[in-house]
Structures are given as structure tokens and as C-alpha cells.
Amino acid sequence: MIGLFEVARRLRAKGLMGIGQRNAEFVLAYNQRRFYPRVDDKLITKTLALKAELPVPELYAVVREEHEIEELHEKIKDREQFVVKPAHGSGGDGILVITGRRGDKYRRSNGSFMNRDEFDHHLSNMLSGLFSLGGQPDHILVEYCVQFDPIFENVSYKGVPDIRIISFLGYPAMAMIRLPTRLSDGKANLHQGAIGVGIDIPTGLTRRGVWGTEIIKEHPDTESSIVGLQIPRWDDLLMIGAKAFELCELGYVGVDIVLDKQLGPLILELNARPGLAIQMANGNGLLNRLRKIQELEQAKQLSKDPAERVAFSKAHFPTL
Amino acid sequence: MKKTQLYILALLIAALGLSAFAYKWKVLKFPVAPNEQTEIWEIQARVEFEPKKGPNKVTLQIPNNPPGYAVINENFLARDYGMSIEPGKGSRAVQWQIRRARGVQALYYRATIYRDQHEVIDAAEPKPVTAKTYEEPFATARAGLLDSVREKSVDSASFAGELVRRLHDSNPSQEVQLLTETFNSQHDTVKLAKDLLADRQIAARIIYGLELVEQDAGNTLTPFLQVWDSDQKTWRTLNAINGVEGFPENFFLWSTAQKPVLLVEDNDDATVEFTAKTSLDDALETAKERLRAKDRNLIAYSLLDLPLDAQEVYKILLLVPIGAFIMLLLRNIVGIKTFGTFMPVLIALAFNWTGVIAGFVLFVVIISLGLLVRFYMERLKLLLVPRLTAVLIVVVLLMAMVSVISHKLDQPVGLNVALFPMIILTMTIERVSVAWEERGAGYAIRQAMGSLIIASLAYLVMREPHLQHLIFVFPELLLVLFAVTLVLGRYSGYRLTELFRFRNLAKDPIAESSDKAAP
């Protein structure tokens, strides 16, 4: 066991960023408060993305009032699959993925069934703000349920894997793919037990993964290798990561994208204070890369062209 | 944005807080420890005399800013007398007057004093003295006495000491007899010593003091002769009766006026007696009393002058920042996760009524029972606000139940649970249950335990009696805490838990090498 100071020194040498530094030097310094609603409210994110011609899952319905829950059943009666999520949710809390029906009941992605009462109660909780960031009353989005790309079939358990790109001033700085496990109950959140797998920015190949604090090379449920996978349409993904800056105008932002079988990459949500486990998934510190972009900023060489920014990132941010 | 600006601001605020603290501690003598005791003395001068016919006028020298001591309180007791206080040069006297008096008269001066520093310093240089000329045979007697004293002395102090001894000799020499022939008070003798020293150009002065020894009555002032030592540039003090050099311990300077302590016009038989009594008093009370005597405003604009019940409230309120600060350390530096931002501090405050162990147990019991009810309610599919209200009602009932049961079991601690803030408990139950459902039991219990541990720690720190006392008496110390908080507000180093979380990365041999850009 090495001493704590030694750990701190080595982490510092690797450019590993801590929560305090992320908040003080990046979130507070680059993310203006007035732009937060653009990422905190998924409805606004969706509208802005569509305006910027970035792909998002199709919106089926919005529920704002208690009585609209009843009408919702009518509106979606022809849809077999859909996702219900709180507009102000965070960390995937409260999201309901419906993959089918049996009579009056809805089938959830984990295979369990939900009757109408349970469904309505869940939606009513969402409206009350149970899952929203500050507990304020919320509204609900009902949208297209992503059919995930089969490339991930062997490395994900039940749920939909998503790709997170941390984008700083429009430059994709680091990326990972989050794979659901049995432990995470099909959710793609690392703190709930999903695996984070680092992606090499220049090539779009996966490098190594982290499960909890453990560094791994195979998926714990399927035992397939999680290393060396080629993320499909990687350049498109990087472009989405780069363009997210124009969309939300937040300097430091995490972009969550899913890969749909037919539709390709779709933006799920943006995050103004993305977590730091991405560094462990990549086995690399984020700070060195962010500093590199800050150097450009100081030299007034920041590019306005997303393609140029992607090119810069591909040239400078490999995960070895 | 600039960190330097923040640091300078923090430094200024901390300096402000610390200097206010230092001023109150060192100058105003507020005690830094709780229950500090100060020795205080009650001294009394009792003047007694047979009045003559017609108006009587009594002048008594009284202490004036005595060095080493502070007068907290003083009063004058003289029925039917008119009274005035005459400030003189470096002295003070009380003057009592009455037109007609019968029987033995007793007048009192009382003062409450306490020692506020241990050194008695006075280094004011005297004016040069000039010798006067005297008639014969006094001139010869004076010269003879001084000459014989001179043979037995080495410096001005030993000269004066020898002179004093000669004057008080039980078997006085002829010169002394001649010079003291008409004297009837001790003051006259001491004054003679001073004059004699002036003949030899030795500057001297007379002061009167009281040795603070517990004694019921009959104490008298001791005259001291101070002689200027021109070599060492200091006043040297001699007991003007036995010639011994130096002040006795517990010396309280009564009068520096070059006058008799008591003067009753046309009445030489008047006496003054001194009494000294000591007692221990709360240092804080003493400091307050002293400030009141000095400057009412200093105390009027402090928490110490608030009504007692308001003071009690502030004793608790002022500790909340301490608890919040502990939480700041544990959350932002250590990285412990909690429910809510300030909930642990509120729980810590609640512990105030129950004690930490009982509080911990009660908290766990009520939260667990509340959670059971809450989980059952989940099945009833209630909406959020009615559900919270329902849980609140259950919490209150649970608290009542715990109190009744613990009362039956003769465990009085359960009674205090009534003051356990129920809104906090209700919100906690709701949050734990949501976290439980969304993130699993382990996560919920970990966060709940984190909150409880921080609450317990904050409580233990807040209970520290020294800290409580310091913050209440010196609330300006919160400014220092404020400054530290400002500095910590920009702490961007690793949290302790992050080091554990990321430690595997530190072992990984692959380092970031973005310098070697891929082609």
C-alpha cells in the first residue's frame, strides 16, 4: 500500500482531476449559470438540438399536469416501445423504459410488468419532482425508445449502452462508453454498477474499462472482451460532441449519446457537471487535455469550426 | 476570479476577527476559558471621629487608577453628609461635609477591586529638588542627623532607609527628638524624612498603600517612601516605618497624593481603619462589571447585555457555523457523502437535547420505523405532498410512542425526543426511501450513516465547553472561521475519498502522454 501523499502526487502527475478542481476551475469558470436550463431541462435540450440539426430521439408526448397522465395512455396507445423520463432528471433517476405491452400492462426493459396504476403513480411522482434536481415540480417527456446497435450485444446486460464525450470549449476531450451490467439493473450509470470503458479519441477503439474502482478487460456478466471494440460512426459521434458547444454554450459539458440501429447516434442528454470516473475508464487524467485546450484559448486560437476542433482532438488526445 | 484577491480578503477578515479577539482578551480581560475565576477584593475604609461643634469637614484620599488593580465598583456611605469628589493631580479625594453632627461619626468608603496585571510600574522622572534653609537650631540638627546617616549608607536608597530607621528609633537621638517634637501623626514623620532627603538633593515622595491580607478590621495604611535612584533611573520604594526596601506582595496603592490620607478639619483624633476581604468571582462577570464601570457602551453593544433567554438562544445559534464548518471539512476535504446540504448540522443541533448516543439510537429507531411505514405507503400510491404529510404524522406519533415507552422504562432520555426536529426526520425518511428505491439499500444506508457520523462529530465539537465559551464571549472569532471558509471555498485539491477511489489509477504504469501526439 502506498501512502496517501504518494497517491496524490502520482495522480497529480497523471493530470487526474478531482471534484473540487472540476467545480472550481471548469464548471464555475466556464459554465454560465444562465445556460444551465439548456441542459437541465431535457425538453429545451431537445429543441435546441433540433434547431442545430443534431439528432435526438423523437418526442412522442409531454406531460405537464396530473390530469394529462390519463390522456397519455390514449396518445401512446399505438406505440409498443417508448421511454418516459423526467425533464429535470439526473443520473438516470426515474426513467421508465417500456419495451412492450401485455393487455393493459406495460412491460419494462428489465422484464417486469407494470399495471396502469403503478405507471400512473410513477408519473405522478415524476410530476411532483421526486426525481428532479432540486425537487421542484417537473414535467415528463415520452420519447422514442432507442434500438441499440448490435455491436454491443455481447458487452451489455439488458439496458442500452451510451457513449459519453466530455467536450471542453467545443473540443472533444475524453470519451467512454458505459455498459450496463446485471449489478446496475440495465442502467448505464457507473455509480450504480455499470462499466465505463475508455475510448481512444483518434481511432474510436475501446481501451480499458473500470467497474467500481476495479480496472477490467472483460464484461463481468458476459465475459466478452471489452477492449479493442470499434465504436461505429465514431467521426459522427465526435462531431456531435464538438457541436454540443454551439448548442448549449457551456464550456465544460458531458454529452451523452446512444447509437441506434437504424438512426445512428442520438443525443440523449447533456450534463453541466459530468462525473470524473471517465478518467478511470481511460486510465488517463483529464487535466492535461483540458490544459492543452486552455493553451489554445490563451493563444486565442480556439476554432469556430467543429470539424477543425475534432481534428485537433484526434491529433492530441489518444488513450493508449 | 483572482485567487490573490480572495486570499487578501480572507486575510483581512481573519486579522479583523483576531485583533478584536486579542483586544477583548488582553485589554478588556474577557476570560478565554469557561468558569475562570478571578480573585476579587472588597476593601473598606472606615473613618471615625468625634465631631466638633459647628461644621465638620472630612477629606479622605481614595485610590485613583491604582496600578496593578482595577476598581470595579465603589460606594460611599455617609448619612446626612454632603459629598464631593475632588480630583487632584494623580490623586483623588472624597470630601464629606456636615453642618451639625452629634455623637461618634462613622463614614465609609468601599471599593471592589481585582488584580488585572502583576507589575506595578512608574518611571516618571522627578523634578530636581532644591534644599531649603532652616532656622537654628533646626538647621544644625538636620545637618548632624544627615551626616551621621551618610556614614552608614552607600546610595540614596540605603541613605533613605537608614534615615527612616533613625526617625522611628525607639530610642531616638537628640536631633530626632528636636525635629519631631511637635509631630502627632505618622504622615508628619514621613514628610520630615522626605524634606530631609531634599536637603541632600535626593528626590523623594510619599505614597500610601494597603497590604491585601484578609483581616476584619484595624488594618492601617502603610506609608512608603519612594526615592529616585538617579543611577538606575527608577524609583526605589522603602517602607517608611522600618526602612525595608520593596513593596510587599499584594500591595494595593491607595494614595499618591502628597497629603495625609485622612484630614478632618480642626480634629487630630480622627482615625481611619481599613478592612480587606477576598472572594472568588466568575471572571466573565468581573470583566463585565469592570467594563460597565469603565464604559457602558462597550458592554451595551455586546451579546452579554442581552436578556438571559436571548443569550441562551445565541449560545446555540453561534455554534451552528461551527457545525457547518465541520461539515464543510468532512464533505469538501474528506469527501463524505450526506443527505442534504445542512441536514447533518440540524441533526447535530437536535442531539443537543438528547446527547449523542441516545440521539444516535433514537434517530436510527425513528428513521427505521418511519421507513417501514413509508415503504408500505409506497404501495398505497399516494402523491408526494400528502405522502410527506402522512409520514410527518407518523413521525410525531412515533416520537410520542418512544417518549411514553422510555418513560415507562425509566429512561428519561426518551422524553427529550419530543424536541427532536420532526421535519428533519420526515425529510430524511423521504430522502432515504427515494435513494433506497433508486440506488439500492447499500447506497441509502451509506449516505444515512455518513450524515449521522458527520452529525455526531459536529455535535461533539459543538459541545466542547471551551469552544462554546470562546464563541459566545468572542463572537468575532466567527470572522476567522469565515476567512478560512472563503479560502476553502476555492480548494481544488483532491478529496481524501477521491484518493481511495482513484488509487488504482496511481498504480497503473501508463501515464498520460498527450505530448506524444498520435499521427
PDB file of C-alpha atoms in Angstrom, chain B residues 243-345:
ATOM      1  CA  GLY B 243      13.108  51.158  56.084  1.00  0.00           C
ATOM      2  CA  VAL B 244      12.792  47.783  54.332  1.00  0.00           C
ATOM      3  CA  GLU B 245      13.074  48.132  50.600  1.00  0.00           C
ATOM      4  CA  GLY B 246      10.397  46.942  48.155  1.00  0.00           C
ATOM      5  CA  PHE B 247       6.623  46.551  48.092  1.00  0.00           C
ATOM      6  CA  PRO B 248       5.086  43.706  49.982  1.00  0.00           C
ATOM      7  CA  GLU B 249       3.229  41.127  47.944  1.00  0.00           C
ATOM      8  CA  ASN B 250      -0.425  42.027  47.246  1.00  0.00           C
ATOM      9  CA  PHE B 251       0.367  45.676  47.603  1.00  0.00           C
ATOM     10  CA  PHE B 252      -2.535  47.923  46.777  1.00  0.00           C
ATOM     11  CA  LEU B 253      -1.595  51.524  46.206  1.00  0.00           C
ATOM     12  CA  TRP B 254      -4.076  53.744  47.997  1.00  0.00           C
ATOM     13  CA  SER B 255      -2.864  57.253  47.571  1.00  0.00           C
ATOM     14  CA  THR B 256      -0.048  59.040  45.822  1.00  0.00           C
ATOM     15  CA  ALA B 257      -1.183  62.491  46.858  1.00  0.00           C
ATOM     16  CA  GLN B 258       1.494  64.136  48.908  1.00  0.00           C
ATOM     17  CA  LYS B 259      -1.046  64.735  51.645  1.00  0.00           C
ATOM     18  CA  PRO B 260      -2.253  62.965  54.754  1.00  0.00           C
ATOM     19  CA  VAL B 261      -4.717  60.183  53.913  1.00  0.00           C
ATOM     20  CA  LEU B 262      -7.295  61.497  56.317  1.00  0.00           C
ATOM     21  CA  LEU B 263      -7.796  65.094  57.212  1.00  0.00           C
ATOM     22  CA  VAL B 264     -10.588  66.220  59.489  1.00  0.00           C
ATOM     23  CA  GLU B 265     -10.527  69.953  59.964  1.00  0.00           C
ATOM     24  CA  ASP B 266      -9.534  71.008  63.474  1.00  0.00           C
ATOM     25  CA  ASN B 267      -9.650  67.461  64.698  1.00  0.00           C
ATOM     26  CA  ASP B 268      -6.481  65.479  65.224  1.00  0.00           C
ATOM     27  CA  ASP B 269      -8.093  62.460  66.862  1.00  0.00           C
ATOM     28  CA  ALA B 270      -9.881  61.250  63.768  1.00  0.00           C
ATOM     29  CA  THR B 271      -8.949  57.707  62.781  1.00  0.00           C
ATOM     30  CA  VAL B 272      -9.256  55.687  59.634  1.00  0.00           C
ATOM     31  CA  GLU B 273      -9.265  51.899  59.638  1.00  0.00           C
ATOM     32  CA  PHE B 274      -9.108  49.531  56.708  1.00  0.00           C
ATOM     33  CA  THR B 275     -10.715  46.173  56.083  1.00  0.00           C
ATOM     34  CA  ALA B 276      -9.951  43.810  53.216  1.00  0.00           C
ATOM     35  CA  LYS B 277     -11.956  40.754  52.260  1.00  0.00           C
ATOM     36  CA  THR B 278     -11.329  38.466  49.345  1.00  0.00           C
ATOM     37  CA  SER B 279     -13.622  36.227  47.350  1.00  0.00           C
ATOM     38  CA  LEU B 280     -13.550  34.385  44.058  1.00  0.00           C
ATOM     39  CA  ASP B 281     -15.848  35.594  41.364  1.00  0.00           C
ATOM     40  CA  ASP B 282     -16.669  34.441  37.861  1.00  0.00           C
ATOM     41  CA  ALA B 283     -14.105  36.027  35.609  1.00  0.00           C
ATOM     42  CA  LEU B 284     -16.684  36.847  32.965  1.00  0.00           C
ATOM     43  CA  GLU B 285     -18.893  38.609  35.494  1.00  0.00           C
ATOM     44  CA  THR B 286     -15.910  40.548  36.766  1.00  0.00           C
ATOM     45  CA  ALA B 287     -14.938  41.592  33.272  1.00  0.00           C
ATOM     46  CA  LYS B 288     -18.487  42.724  32.588  1.00  0.00           C
ATOM     47  CA  GLU B 289     -18.645  44.684  35.830  1.00  0.00           C
ATOM     48  CA  ARG B 290     -15.353  46.324  35.102  1.00  0.00           C
ATOM     49  CA  LEU B 291     -16.462  47.290  31.603  1.00  0.00           C
ATOM     50  CA  ARG B 292     -19.704  48.705  32.937  1.00  0.00           C
ATOM     51  CA  ALA B 293     -17.677  50.826  35.326  1.00  0.00           C
ATOM     52  CA  LYS B 294     -15.335  51.940  32.547  1.00  0.00           C
ATOM     53  CA  ASP B 295     -17.592  52.448  29.581  1.00  0.00           C
ATOM     54  CA  ARG B 296     -21.175  51.320  29.453  1.00  0.00           C
ATOM     55  CA  ASN B 297     -21.274  51.304  25.666  1.00  0.00           C
ATOM     56  CA  LEU B 298     -18.645  48.626  25.293  1.00  0.00           C
ATOM     57  CA  ILE B 299     -20.855  46.147  27.051  1.00  0.00           C
ATOM     58  CA  ALA B 300     -24.156  47.548  25.828  1.00  0.00           C
ATOM     59  CA  TYR B 301     -23.299  46.616  22.265  1.00  0.00           C
ATOM     60  CA  SER B 302     -22.340  43.042  23.046  1.00  0.00           C
ATOM     61  CA  LEU B 303     -24.246  39.817  23.419  1.00  0.00           C
ATOM     62  CA  LEU B 304     -23.535  39.874  27.155  1.00  0.00           C
ATOM     63  CA  ASP B 305     -26.093  42.613  27.688  1.00  0.00           C
ATOM     64  CA  LEU B 306     -28.965  40.752  26.034  1.00  0.00           C
ATOM     65  CA  PRO B 307     -31.730  39.289  28.183  1.00  0.00           C
ATOM     66  CA  LEU B 308     -30.722  35.912  29.554  1.00  0.00           C
ATOM     67  CA  ASP B 309     -33.090  33.852  27.418  1.00  0.00           C
ATOM     68  CA  ALA B 310     -31.853  35.580  24.266  1.00  0.00           C
ATOM     69  CA  GLN B 311     -28.314  34.842  25.393  1.00  0.00           C
ATOM     70  CA  GLU B 312     -29.191  31.165  25.682  1.00  0.00           C
ATOM     71  CA  VAL B 313     -30.522  31.183  22.126  1.00  0.00           C
ATOM     72  CA  TYR B 314     -27.334  32.798  20.841  1.00  0.00           C
ATOM     73  CA  LYS B 315     -25.219  30.313  22.727  1.00  0.00           C
ATOM     74  CA  ILE B 316     -26.734  27.696  20.423  1.00  0.00           C
ATOM     75  CA  LEU B 317     -27.064  29.773  17.257  1.00  0.00           C
ATOM     76  CA  LEU B 318     -23.443  30.828  17.293  1.00  0.00           C
ATOM     77  CA  LEU B 319     -22.453  27.174  17.271  1.00  0.00           C
ATOM     78  CA  VAL B 320     -24.306  26.406  14.050  1.00  0.00           C
ATOM     79  CA  PRO B 321     -21.493  27.892  11.934  1.00  0.00           C
ATOM     80  CA  ILE B 322     -19.036  25.655  13.791  1.00  0.00           C
ATOM     81  CA  GLY B 323     -21.100  22.604  12.920  1.00  0.00           C
ATOM     82  CA  ALA B 324     -21.468  23.780   9.333  1.00  0.00           C
ATOM     83  CA  PHE B 325     -17.729  24.265   9.139  1.00  0.00           C
ATOM     84  CA  ILE B 326     -17.053  20.740  10.393  1.00  0.00           C
ATOM     85  CA  MET B 327     -19.386  19.530   7.696  1.00  0.00           C
ATOM     86  CA  LEU B 328     -17.625  21.614   5.088  1.00  0.00           C
ATOM     87  CA  LEU B 329     -14.336  19.970   6.051  1.00  0.00           C
ATOM     88  CA  LEU B 330     -15.763  16.481   6.006  1.00  0.00           C
ATOM     89  CA  ARG B 331     -17.600  16.950   2.738  1.00  0.00           C
ATOM     90  CA  ASN B 332     -15.221  19.027   0.676  1.00  0.00           C
ATOM     91  CA  ILE B 333     -11.869  17.905   2.013  1.00  0.00           C
ATOM     92  CA  VAL B 334     -12.568  14.357   3.140  1.00  0.00           C
ATOM     93  CA  GLY B 335     -15.394  13.700   0.713  1.00  0.00           C
ATOM     94  CA  ILE B 336     -18.012  12.011   2.917  1.00  0.00           C
ATOM     95  CA  LYS B 337     -21.426  11.871   1.263  1.00  0.00           C
ATOM     96  CA  THR B 338     -24.502  13.086   3.122  1.00  0.00           C
ATOM     97  CA  PHE B 339     -28.189  13.660   2.588  1.00  0.00           C
ATOM     98  CA  GLY B 340     -28.960  17.279   2.039  1.00  0.00           C
ATOM     99  CA  THR B 341     -26.552  20.147   2.468  1.00  0.00           C
ATOM    100  CA  PHE B 342     -27.109  21.110   6.076  1.00  0.00           C
ATOM    101  CA  MET B 343     -29.090  18.218   7.405  1.00  0.00           C
ATOM    102  CA  PRO B 344     -26.194  16.828   9.470  1.00  0.00           C
ATOM    103  CA  VAL B 345     -25.859  20.176  11.257  1.00  0.00           C
TER     104      VAL B 345
END
